[in-house]
Coordinates of C-alpha atoms in Angstrom, one line a residue:
Chain A
M1 CA 140.9 147.8 165.7
K2 CA 139.3 144.5 165.3
Y3 CA 139.6 145.0 161.5
L4 CA 143.3 145.8 161.8
Q5 CA 143.8 142.7 163.9
K6 CA 142.0 140.6 161.4
M7 CA 144.0 142.0 158.5
L8 CA 147.2 141.2 160.4
V9 CA 146.3 137.7 161.2
L10 CA 145.2 137.1 157.6
L11 CA 148.2 138.8 156.2
S12 CA 150.5 136.5 158.1
V13 CA 148.5 133.5 157.2
V14 CA 148.6 134.4 153.5
L15 CA 152.2 135.3 153.5
L16 CA 153.1 132.0 155.2
A17 CA 150.8 130.1 153.0
S18 CA 152.1 131.5 149.8
T19 CA 155.8 131.4 150.3
T20 CA 158.3 128.7 150.6
A21 CA 161.2 131.0 151.4
F22 CA 160.8 130.6 155.2
A23 CA 161.4 126.9 155.2
E24 CA 161.9 126.8 158.9
V25 CA 158.6 128.5 159.7
P26 CA 155.7 126.1 160.0
S27 CA 153.0 127.0 157.5
P28 CA 149.5 125.7 157.2
K29 CA 148.8 123.1 154.6
I30 CA 145.7 124.3 152.9
P31 CA 144.1 121.7 150.6
K32 CA 142.9 123.0 147.2
G33 CA 139.2 122.9 146.4
N34 CA 138.0 120.2 144.0
A35 CA 137.6 122.6 141.0
E36 CA 139.5 125.2 139.0
Q37 CA 138.6 128.1 141.2
C38 CA 136.6 129.3 144.2
V39 CA 133.3 131.1 144.1
E40 CA 135.1 134.4 144.5
P41 CA 138.8 135.2 143.7
T42 CA 141.0 133.2 146.0
Q43 CA 142.6 136.2 147.6
E44 CA 139.2 137.7 148.4
M45 CA 138.0 134.4 149.9
R46 CA 141.1 134.2 152.1
V47 CA 140.3 137.5 153.6
N48 CA 136.5 137.6 153.6
H49 CA 135.1 134.1 153.5
M50 CA 133.3 134.6 156.8
E51 CA 131.5 137.7 155.5
Y52 CA 130.1 135.7 152.6
I53 CA 128.8 132.8 154.5
L54 CA 127.4 134.8 157.4
H55 CA 125.6 137.0 154.9
Q56 CA 124.2 134.0 153.1
R57 CA 123.1 132.6 156.4
D58 CA 120.7 135.4 157.0
E59 CA 119.6 135.6 153.4
T60 CA 118.6 131.9 153.5
V61 CA 117.2 131.6 157.0
Y62 CA 115.1 134.8 156.9
K63 CA 114.4 135.4 153.2
G64 CA 114.4 131.8 151.9
V65 CA 117.1 132.7 149.3
R66 CA 118.7 129.4 148.1
T67 CA 121.3 130.6 145.6
K68 CA 124.2 128.2 145.4
Q69 CA 127.2 130.6 144.9
H70 CA 127.7 131.4 148.6
S71 CA 125.9 128.5 150.1
F72 CA 127.6 126.8 153.0
K73 CA 126.5 123.4 151.7
E74 CA 128.4 124.1 148.5
C75 CA 131.6 125.1 150.3
I76 CA 131.5 121.7 152.0
N77 CA 130.7 119.9 148.7
C78 CA 133.6 121.4 146.8
H79 CA 136.2 121.6 149.6
T80 CA 136.1 118.0 150.5
V81 CA 139.3 116.4 151.6
K82 CA 139.6 112.6 151.3
D83 CA 141.6 110.4 153.7
D84 CA 143.8 107.5 152.4
A85 CA 140.7 105.3 152.2
G86 CA 139.0 107.8 149.9
K87 CA 136.5 108.8 152.5
A88 CA 135.7 112.5 153.1
V89 CA 137.2 113.6 156.4
N90 CA 135.0 115.4 158.8
F91 CA 135.6 118.5 161.0
K92 CA 137.2 116.4 163.8
D93 CA 140.1 115.7 161.4
E94 CA 142.8 118.3 161.3
R95 CA 143.0 117.8 157.5
H96 CA 139.5 119.2 157.0
F97 CA 139.6 122.2 154.7
C98 CA 138.2 124.6 157.3
N99 CA 140.5 123.2 160.0
S100 CA 143.7 123.4 158.0
C101 CA 143.9 127.1 158.4
H102 CA 141.8 127.7 161.5
T103 CA 144.0 125.5 163.6
Y104 CA 147.0 127.4 162.4
A105 CA 145.4 130.8 163.0
A106 CA 143.8 129.7 166.3
V107 CA 140.2 130.4 165.1
K108 CA 137.4 128.4 166.5
I109 CA 134.0 128.1 164.8
D110 CA 131.0 126.3 166.1
C111 CA 129.3 125.9 162.7
F112 CA 129.9 122.1 162.6
E113 CA 128.1 121.4 165.8
C114 CA 125.0 121.6 163.6
H115 CA 126.1 121.7 159.9
A116 CA 127.4 118.7 158.1
S117 CA 131.1 119.0 157.6
T118 CA 131.2 116.4 154.8
P119 CA 128.9 116.2 151.7
T120 CA 125.7 114.2 152.6
A121 CA 126.0 112.0 149.5
K122 CA 129.3 110.7 150.9
K123 CA 128.9 107.2 149.7
D124 CA 130.2 107.8 146.2
G125 CA 131.7 111.2 147.0
K126 CA 129.8 113.0 144.3
A127 CA 130.3 116.6 144.9
H128 CA 127.6 118.2 142.8
A129 CA 124.9 115.6 142.7
G130 CA 121.5 117.3 142.0
I131 CA 119.3 117.8 145.0
N132 CA 117.0 115.1 143.9
S133 CA 119.6 112.4 143.7
L134 CA 121.0 113.6 147.0
I135 CA 117.7 113.1 148.7
K136 CA 117.3 109.7 147.1
M137 CA 120.7 108.6 148.4
T138 CA 119.9 109.9 151.8
A139 CA 116.8 107.9 151.9
A140 CA 118.5 104.8 150.6
E141 CA 121.3 105.1 153.1
S142 CA 119.0 105.4 156.1
N143 CA 116.9 102.5 154.9
N144 CA 120.1 100.4 154.8
N145 CA 120.8 101.3 158.4
E146 CA 117.5 100.0 159.6
Chain B
M1 CA 97.9 145.3 159.2
S2 CA 94.9 143.8 157.5
K3 CA 95.9 140.3 158.7
S4 CA 95.9 141.1 162.4
E5 CA 92.8 143.2 162.0
A6 CA 91.1 140.3 160.5
A7 CA 92.1 138.1 163.3
S8 CA 91.1 140.6 166.1
N9 CA 87.8 141.4 164.4
G10 CA 87.1 137.7 164.7
L11 CA 86.4 137.4 160.9
S12 CA 86.0 133.9 159.8
R13 CA 89.1 132.4 158.3
R14 CA 87.4 131.9 155.0
K15 CA 86.4 135.5 154.7
F16 CA 89.8 136.5 155.7
L17 CA 91.4 134.3 153.1
G18 CA 89.0 135.6 150.5
A19 CA 90.0 139.2 151.4
S20 CA 93.7 138.5 151.2
V21 CA 93.5 136.7 147.9
A22 CA 91.6 139.6 146.4
A23 CA 94.3 142.0 147.7
G24 CA 97.1 139.8 146.3
A25 CA 95.4 139.7 142.9
S26 CA 95.1 143.4 142.7
V27 CA 98.7 144.1 143.8
A28 CA 100.2 141.6 141.4
P29 CA 97.8 140.7 138.7
G30 CA 98.9 137.7 136.6
I31 CA 101.4 136.3 139.1
S32 CA 99.1 133.8 140.6
L33 CA 97.9 132.9 137.1
I34 CA 101.3 132.1 135.8
S35 CA 102.8 130.2 138.7
V36 CA 101.3 126.8 138.6
A37 CA 103.6 125.2 141.1
N38 CA 103.7 128.4 143.3
A39 CA 107.5 128.5 143.2
K40 CA 109.8 131.5 143.3
P41 CA 113.2 131.7 141.7
V42 CA 115.9 130.7 144.2
D43 CA 117.5 134.1 144.2
Q44 CA 114.3 135.9 145.1
A45 CA 113.2 136.6 148.7
I46 CA 110.0 135.1 150.0
S47 CA 107.1 137.5 150.5
D48 CA 103.8 137.7 152.2
E49 CA 102.0 137.2 148.9
K50 CA 102.1 133.5 149.9
R51 CA 101.1 131.7 153.0
W52 CA 102.1 128.1 153.1
G53 CA 99.7 125.7 154.8
M54 CA 98.2 122.3 154.8
L55 CA 94.8 120.6 155.0
I56 CA 94.8 117.3 156.7
D57 CA 91.9 115.0 156.1
T58 CA 91.6 112.8 159.2
N59 CA 89.1 110.5 157.4
K60 CA 91.9 109.5 155.1
C61 CA 94.6 109.2 157.8
A62 CA 95.1 105.6 158.7
K63 CA 95.4 104.5 162.3
G64 CA 98.7 102.9 162.9
C65 CA 100.3 104.4 159.8
S66 CA 103.4 106.4 160.5
A67 CA 104.6 107.1 157.0
C68 CA 104.7 110.9 157.6
V69 CA 106.6 110.5 160.8
D70 CA 109.2 108.2 159.3
A71 CA 109.6 110.4 156.3
C72 CA 110.2 113.4 158.5
N73 CA 112.7 111.6 160.6
T74 CA 114.6 110.4 157.5
E75 CA 114.5 113.8 155.7
N76 CA 115.8 115.7 158.7
G77 CA 118.1 113.0 160.1
L78 CA 116.2 112.9 163.5
N79 CA 117.0 110.4 166.2
T80 CA 120.2 109.0 164.9
G81 CA 123.5 108.5 166.7
D82 CA 123.7 109.6 170.3
E83 CA 120.2 110.9 170.2
Q84 CA 119.0 107.4 170.6
N85 CA 120.2 107.6 174.2
S86 CA 117.7 110.4 174.9
R87 CA 114.8 109.4 177.0
Q88 CA 111.7 108.6 175.0
E89 CA 110.0 111.9 176.0
Q90 CA 113.1 113.9 175.1
K91 CA 113.6 112.6 171.6
A92 CA 113.2 114.9 168.7
Q93 CA 109.6 114.9 167.5
W94 CA 108.7 117.2 164.7
I95 CA 105.6 115.4 163.7
R96 CA 103.7 112.8 165.7
K97 CA 100.6 110.7 165.4
V98 CA 97.7 111.3 167.8
D99 CA 94.7 109.1 168.2
L100 CA 91.5 110.6 169.5
R101 CA 88.4 108.9 170.8
D102 CA 85.1 110.5 171.3
K103 CA 84.0 109.2 174.7
L104 CA 80.3 109.6 173.9
T105 CA 80.1 107.9 170.6
G106 CA 83.3 105.8 170.6
H107 CA 84.3 107.4 167.2
E108 CA 88.0 107.3 166.7
V109 CA 90.2 109.5 164.6
S110 CA 94.0 109.4 163.9
L111 CA 95.9 112.5 162.9
P112 CA 99.4 113.8 162.4
L113 CA 100.3 116.8 164.6
M114 CA 103.2 119.1 164.1
C115 CA 104.0 122.8 164.3
Q116 CA 100.7 124.4 163.2
H117 CA 102.5 127.5 161.7
C118 CA 100.3 129.9 163.5
E119 CA 99.6 133.4 162.1
N120 CA 100.0 134.6 165.7
P121 CA 102.5 132.2 167.2
P122 CA 102.9 132.3 171.0
C123 CA 106.4 130.8 170.6
V124 CA 107.5 134.0 168.8
D125 CA 106.0 136.2 171.5
V126 CA 107.9 134.6 174.3
C127 CA 111.3 134.2 172.7
P128 CA 113.9 136.5 174.4
T129 CA 116.4 136.5 171.5
G130 CA 114.2 136.7 168.5
A131 CA 115.3 133.3 167.4
S132 CA 111.7 132.0 167.2
F133 CA 110.3 133.9 164.2
K134 CA 107.7 133.7 161.5
R135 CA 108.8 134.0 157.9
E136 CA 106.9 136.4 155.6
D137 CA 105.3 133.4 153.9
G138 CA 103.9 132.2 157.3
V139 CA 106.5 129.4 158.1
V140 CA 107.3 129.5 161.8
L141 CA 111.0 128.6 162.4
V142 CA 113.8 128.7 165.0
D143 CA 116.9 130.6 163.9
K144 CA 119.2 128.2 165.6
H145 CA 122.1 130.6 165.1
I146 CA 120.6 132.8 167.9
C147 CA 118.7 130.2 169.9
I148 CA 120.0 130.1 173.4
G149 CA 118.1 126.9 174.4
C150 CA 115.9 128.5 177.1
R151 CA 112.9 126.5 175.9
Y152 CA 110.3 129.2 176.7
C153 CA 108.8 128.6 173.3
M154 CA 108.3 124.9 174.1
M155 CA 106.3 125.9 177.2
A156 CA 104.3 128.5 175.2
C157 CA 103.3 126.2 172.4
P158 CA 99.8 124.8 172.9
Y159 CA 100.5 122.0 170.5
K160 CA 103.7 120.7 172.1
A161 CA 105.2 120.9 168.7
R162 CA 108.8 121.7 169.7
S163 CA 111.7 119.6 171.0
F164 CA 115.1 120.3 172.4
I165 CA 118.3 118.6 171.5
H166 CA 119.9 117.0 174.5
E167 CA 122.9 115.2 172.9
E168 CA 125.9 116.1 170.9
L169 CA 125.2 115.2 167.3
T170 CA 127.4 114.1 164.4
N171 CA 126.5 113.1 160.8
Q172 CA 123.6 115.5 160.4
V173 CA 122.1 115.6 157.0
E174 CA 123.2 118.7 155.0
N175 CA 119.7 120.1 154.5
T176 CA 118.9 120.1 158.2
P177 CA 121.7 121.4 160.5
R178 CA 120.9 120.5 164.1
G179 CA 122.9 120.7 167.3
K180 CA 122.9 120.3 171.1
G181 CA 121.3 123.0 173.1
T182 CA 118.9 124.4 170.6
V183 CA 115.1 124.0 170.1
E184 CA 113.6 122.8 166.8
S185 CA 110.4 122.0 165.2
C186 CA 108.7 121.3 161.8
T187 CA 110.1 123.7 159.2
L188 CA 107.5 122.6 156.5
C189 CA 110.7 121.4 154.8
V190 CA 111.7 125.0 153.8
H191 CA 114.7 123.6 152.0
R192 CA 112.3 121.9 149.6
I193 CA 109.6 124.5 149.2
D194 CA 112.2 127.4 148.6
E195 CA 113.5 125.6 145.5
D196 CA 112.4 126.9 142.1
T197 CA 109.7 125.3 140.0
N198 CA 111.7 122.4 138.6
N199 CA 113.0 121.3 142.0
Q200 CA 110.2 122.3 144.3
R201 CA 108.6 119.4 146.2
D202 CA 106.0 118.9 148.9
P203 CA 107.2 118.6 152.5
A204 CA 108.5 115.1 153.2
C205 CA 105.4 114.1 155.3
A206 CA 102.9 115.1 152.7
E207 CA 104.9 113.4 149.9
A208 CA 105.1 110.2 151.9
C209 CA 101.4 110.2 152.7
N210 CA 100.7 110.5 148.9
T211 CA 103.1 107.7 148.1
E212 CA 101.4 105.6 150.7
G213 CA 98.2 106.2 148.8
H214 CA 96.3 107.9 151.7
K215 CA 96.6 111.4 150.3
A216 CA 95.5 112.8 153.6
M217 CA 97.8 115.8 153.5
I218 CA 97.3 118.6 150.9
F219 CA 100.1 121.2 151.0
G220 CA 100.1 124.5 149.2
D221 CA 99.7 128.3 149.2
L222 CA 96.6 129.4 151.2
K223 CA 96.6 132.8 149.5
D224 CA 96.4 131.3 146.0
A225 CA 92.8 130.6 145.3
S226 CA 93.8 128.2 142.5
S227 CA 96.0 126.0 144.7
D228 CA 94.8 122.5 145.6
V229 CA 94.8 123.3 149.2
S230 CA 92.7 126.5 148.8
K231 CA 90.2 124.7 146.6
A232 CA 89.8 121.9 149.1
L233 CA 89.4 124.4 151.9
K234 CA 86.8 126.2 149.9
Q235 CA 84.9 123.1 149.2
H236 CA 84.9 121.3 152.6
S237 CA 84.4 122.5 156.1
S238 CA 87.6 122.3 158.2
K239 CA 88.8 123.2 161.6
A240 CA 92.0 124.4 163.3
I241 CA 92.9 122.6 166.5
R242 CA 92.2 124.8 169.5
E243 CA 90.5 127.4 167.3
D244 CA 89.4 129.1 170.5
L245 CA 93.0 130.4 171.0
G246 CA 92.7 132.6 167.9
L247 CA 96.2 131.7 166.6
N248 CA 94.9 131.1 163.1
P249 CA 97.2 128.1 162.3
G250 CA 98.3 127.4 158.7
I251 CA 97.5 123.7 159.3
R252 CA 93.8 122.8 159.2
Y253 CA 92.0 119.5 159.7
R254 CA 88.9 117.8 158.3
G255 CA 86.9 115.4 160.3
I256 CA 87.6 116.5 163.8

């Protein structure tokens, strides 16, 4: 039942997102990720993105698995949306990638009460900076703040 | 099995360590010989063939130095933003400096105190949701996804190593998600130690202590006889804080 509901919600989201025929129906504006493609086929991600990240969550927290493919950090790094000033918008902004669609579909997630909703190396907006340079930047940033 | 037996039989830690090293070697010969840096590939799950731990030499720890504490705060983004409004005793504190003075002799020692990553952690025993848990490699963590913020674990910890987040947070660092209403403590920087050989680094506190030149914190695999920490433990006498509790912490001290 829950599954059927989910499929219906997702179906309508996808239909509305992928068609321009119903000009009078408001459809969500979903920003494209900053790469050629997603970590899984787009259609699969539309339907099952939550399964991937929730699975990864337990793999990482309990088993210490740190693969990048389904890592939450990487979703945030690649799906960055910039505002007019070129700064990555955070989860409070309706343009944030995860918001774009959730607001439309009335989904509420609490992940960003804890997780960063913008890449940590936000100063120069580098999406895939290596972990070492990320840390260095973090350190440099917080030194500046002192 | 053999671990808890060893603990309940009151075997000395060194004997216990010796036994488990031998067991590890016979189960997976060669592995400990090859892995110099003790790392695993990122796609591989952790296992109980390792136990992460630390030896802290209080003779080398400088009074008044807080490099480890500062590094921890920076690494994990502690006490920024609204958290600064928390009362002093409520602020996040994953590692703190403690100064001790022997009343009889006047001898003073200074040491960093954090989660001691017990083999038998009381915080895990009391947790009603299973959020407080011990990883197979001995790191004691809070799974914040299922922590309900009851704070029983904070009461149970004899080292006062855990803190509770009282404020709504923004701008967390990506490696350390944190949020209001959950308990947290030292993670031994799991996000650093889980990385593969090329990227693996010591926890931020130990790294900072080395950079500072004190070299008072040796981090490594207690089950690998060839690791720096095991060699140092073998050579010098060391103690766990509150050894009498039988918790067998992964953090041990020299000079106390």
